[in-house]
Amino acid sequence: MNALEYVESYKNEGGYIKALRKHVGHAPLITIGVGTIIENDKGEILLQKRKDNGMWGIVGGGMELGENFEDVARREAREEAGIELGELRLRAICNGPDRFITYPNGDICYTSAVVFWTNEFFGEIKNDSEEVFEHRFFGKDDLPEEINGFDKIFIDIWQESSDGIAIYDGKKLSWQTGGSIAQLSRCLSL
């Protein structure tokens, strides 16, 4: 099979990760996560209560073969929240030794994440009946206590007032500003 045939094959099996799990079981996989910090006109963040662990987190998910970062952000918003996203701005790149996720079913992933920000979304927010209990907007002073551990850094980044891109290496959070942001954003949206 060629690469495109594999992509189609994985789509028929429920996605790349699901197909790989048939071969590796619960063993750690390297994955790429993409999330979006979605704000309403009141400056509140949209969080979703996940069905797999009952915790709150941002809208997002794993990259499939052949997708770019923006494709993933838009697909996940459509699948999980029933909305279309407008202009996306790169907000964060997160990786490091604390980026392991162990899912309730025992699957383990080591995930680097790209996070976008937008305040443009269209459509009525609806819950994906398989993945999400509910969606709700929260202000910076009324966040829920049950925040998904992996998403905590994304919410911390949202609370920062910096206009730069957050870089998280698993130990510290720093901010990238200047001309290289435009270059990086162009690379991520190719």
PDB file of N, CA and C in Angstrom, residues 48-52 78-82 126-135:
ATOM      1  N   GLN A  48     -15.153  21.854  27.756  1.00  0.00           N
ATOM      2  CA  GLN A  48     -16.047  20.712  27.605  1.00  0.00           C
ATOM      3  C   GLN A  48     -15.768  19.706  28.710  1.00  0.00           C
ATOM      4  N   LYS A  49     -16.845  19.107  29.221  1.00  0.00           N
ATOM      5  CA  LYS A  49     -16.700  18.062  30.235  1.00  0.00           C
ATOM      6  C   LYS A  49     -16.630  16.731  29.489  1.00  0.00           C
ATOM      7  N   ARG A  50     -15.460  16.099  29.598  1.00  0.00           N
ATOM      8  CA  ARG A  50     -15.164  14.892  28.840  1.00  0.00           C
ATOM      9  C   ARG A  50     -15.869  13.670  29.427  1.00  0.00           C
ATOM     10  N   LYS A  51     -16.324  12.780  28.561  1.00  0.00           N
ATOM     11  CA  LYS A  51     -16.961  11.556  29.028  1.00  0.00           C
ATOM     12  C   LYS A  51     -15.948  10.516  29.504  1.00  0.00           C
ATOM     13  N   ASP A  52     -14.729  10.550  28.979  1.00  0.00           N
ATOM     14  CA  ASP A  52     -13.775   9.500  29.356  1.00  0.00           C
ATOM     15  C   ASP A  52     -13.266   9.632  30.786  1.00  0.00           C
ATOM     16  N   ARG A  78     -15.759  20.956  15.117  1.00  0.00           N
ATOM     17  CA  ARG A  78     -16.979  20.506  14.424  1.00  0.00           C
ATOM     18  C   ARG A  78     -17.503  19.216  15.061  1.00  0.00           C
ATOM     19  N   GLU A  79     -16.594  18.240  15.300  1.00  0.00           N
ATOM     20  CA  GLU A  79     -17.011  16.948  15.845  1.00  0.00           C
ATOM     21  C   GLU A  79     -17.472  17.035  17.295  1.00  0.00           C
ATOM     22  N   GLU A  80     -16.716  17.740  18.127  1.00  0.00           N
ATOM     23  CA  GLU A  80     -16.985  17.740  19.562  1.00  0.00           C
ATOM     24  C   GLU A  80     -17.992  18.782  19.999  1.00  0.00           C
ATOM     25  N   ALA A  81     -18.025  19.933  19.308  1.00  0.00           N
ATOM     26  CA  ALA A  81     -18.893  21.028  19.747  1.00  0.00           C
ATOM     27  C   ALA A  81     -19.904  21.469  18.692  1.00  0.00           C
ATOM     28  N   GLY A  82     -19.829  20.926  17.489  1.00  0.00           N
ATOM     29  CA  GLY A  82     -20.791  21.263  16.447  1.00  0.00           C
ATOM     30  C   GLY A  82     -20.633  22.660  15.882  1.00  0.00           C
ATOM     31  N   LYS A 126     -23.137  22.121  20.294  1.00  0.00           N
ATOM     32  CA  LYS A 126     -23.805  20.843  20.561  1.00  0.00           C
ATOM     33  C   LYS A 126     -22.763  19.873  21.093  1.00  0.00           C
ATOM     34  N   ASN A 127     -23.176  18.962  21.937  1.00  0.00           N
ATOM     35  CA  ASN A 127     -22.267  17.980  22.520  1.00  0.00           C
ATOM     36  C   ASN A 127     -22.156  16.753  21.626  1.00  0.00           C
ATOM     37  N   ASP A 128     -20.932  16.290  21.415  1.00  0.00           N
ATOM     38  CA  ASP A 128     -20.710  15.000  20.766  1.00  0.00           C
ATOM     39  C   ASP A 128     -21.141  13.943  21.775  1.00  0.00           C
ATOM     40  N   SER A 129     -22.168  13.185  21.450  1.00  0.00           N
ATOM     41  CA  SER A 129     -22.749  12.249  22.419  1.00  0.00           C
ATOM     42  C   SER A 129     -21.783  11.147  22.854  1.00  0.00           C
ATOM     43  N   GLU A 130     -20.740  10.878  22.065  1.00  0.00           N
ATOM     44  CA  GLU A 130     -19.787   9.839  22.437  1.00  0.00           C
ATOM     45  C   GLU A 130     -18.650  10.351  23.325  1.00  0.00           C
ATOM     46  N   GLU A 131     -18.299  11.637  23.213  1.00  0.00           N
ATOM     47  CA  GLU A 131     -17.103  12.132  23.892  1.00  0.00           C
ATOM     48  C   GLU A 131     -17.345  13.189  24.960  1.00  0.00           C
ATOM     49  N   VAL A 132     -18.494  13.881  24.917  1.00  0.00           N
ATOM     50  CA  VAL A 132     -18.660  15.077  25.740  1.00  0.00           C
ATOM     51  C   VAL A 132     -19.991  15.053  26.499  1.00  0.00           C
ATOM     52  N   PHE A 133     -19.924  15.341  27.819  1.00  0.00           N
ATOM     53  CA  PHE A 133     -21.138  15.501  28.617  1.00  0.00           C
ATOM     54  C   PHE A 133     -21.788  16.855  28.353  1.00  0.00           C
ATOM     55  N   GLU A 134     -20.958  17.913  28.378  1.00  0.00           N
ATOM     56  CA  GLU A 134     -21.495  19.255  28.182  1.00  0.00           C
ATOM     57  C   GLU A 134     -20.396  20.235  27.820  1.00  0.00           C
ATOM     58  N   HIS A 135     -20.814  21.365  27.262  1.00  0.00           N
ATOM     59  CA  HIS A 135     -19.935  22.501  26.984  1.00  0.00           C
ATOM     60  C   HIS A 135     -20.447  23.683  27.791  1.00  0.00           C
TER      61      HIS A 135
END
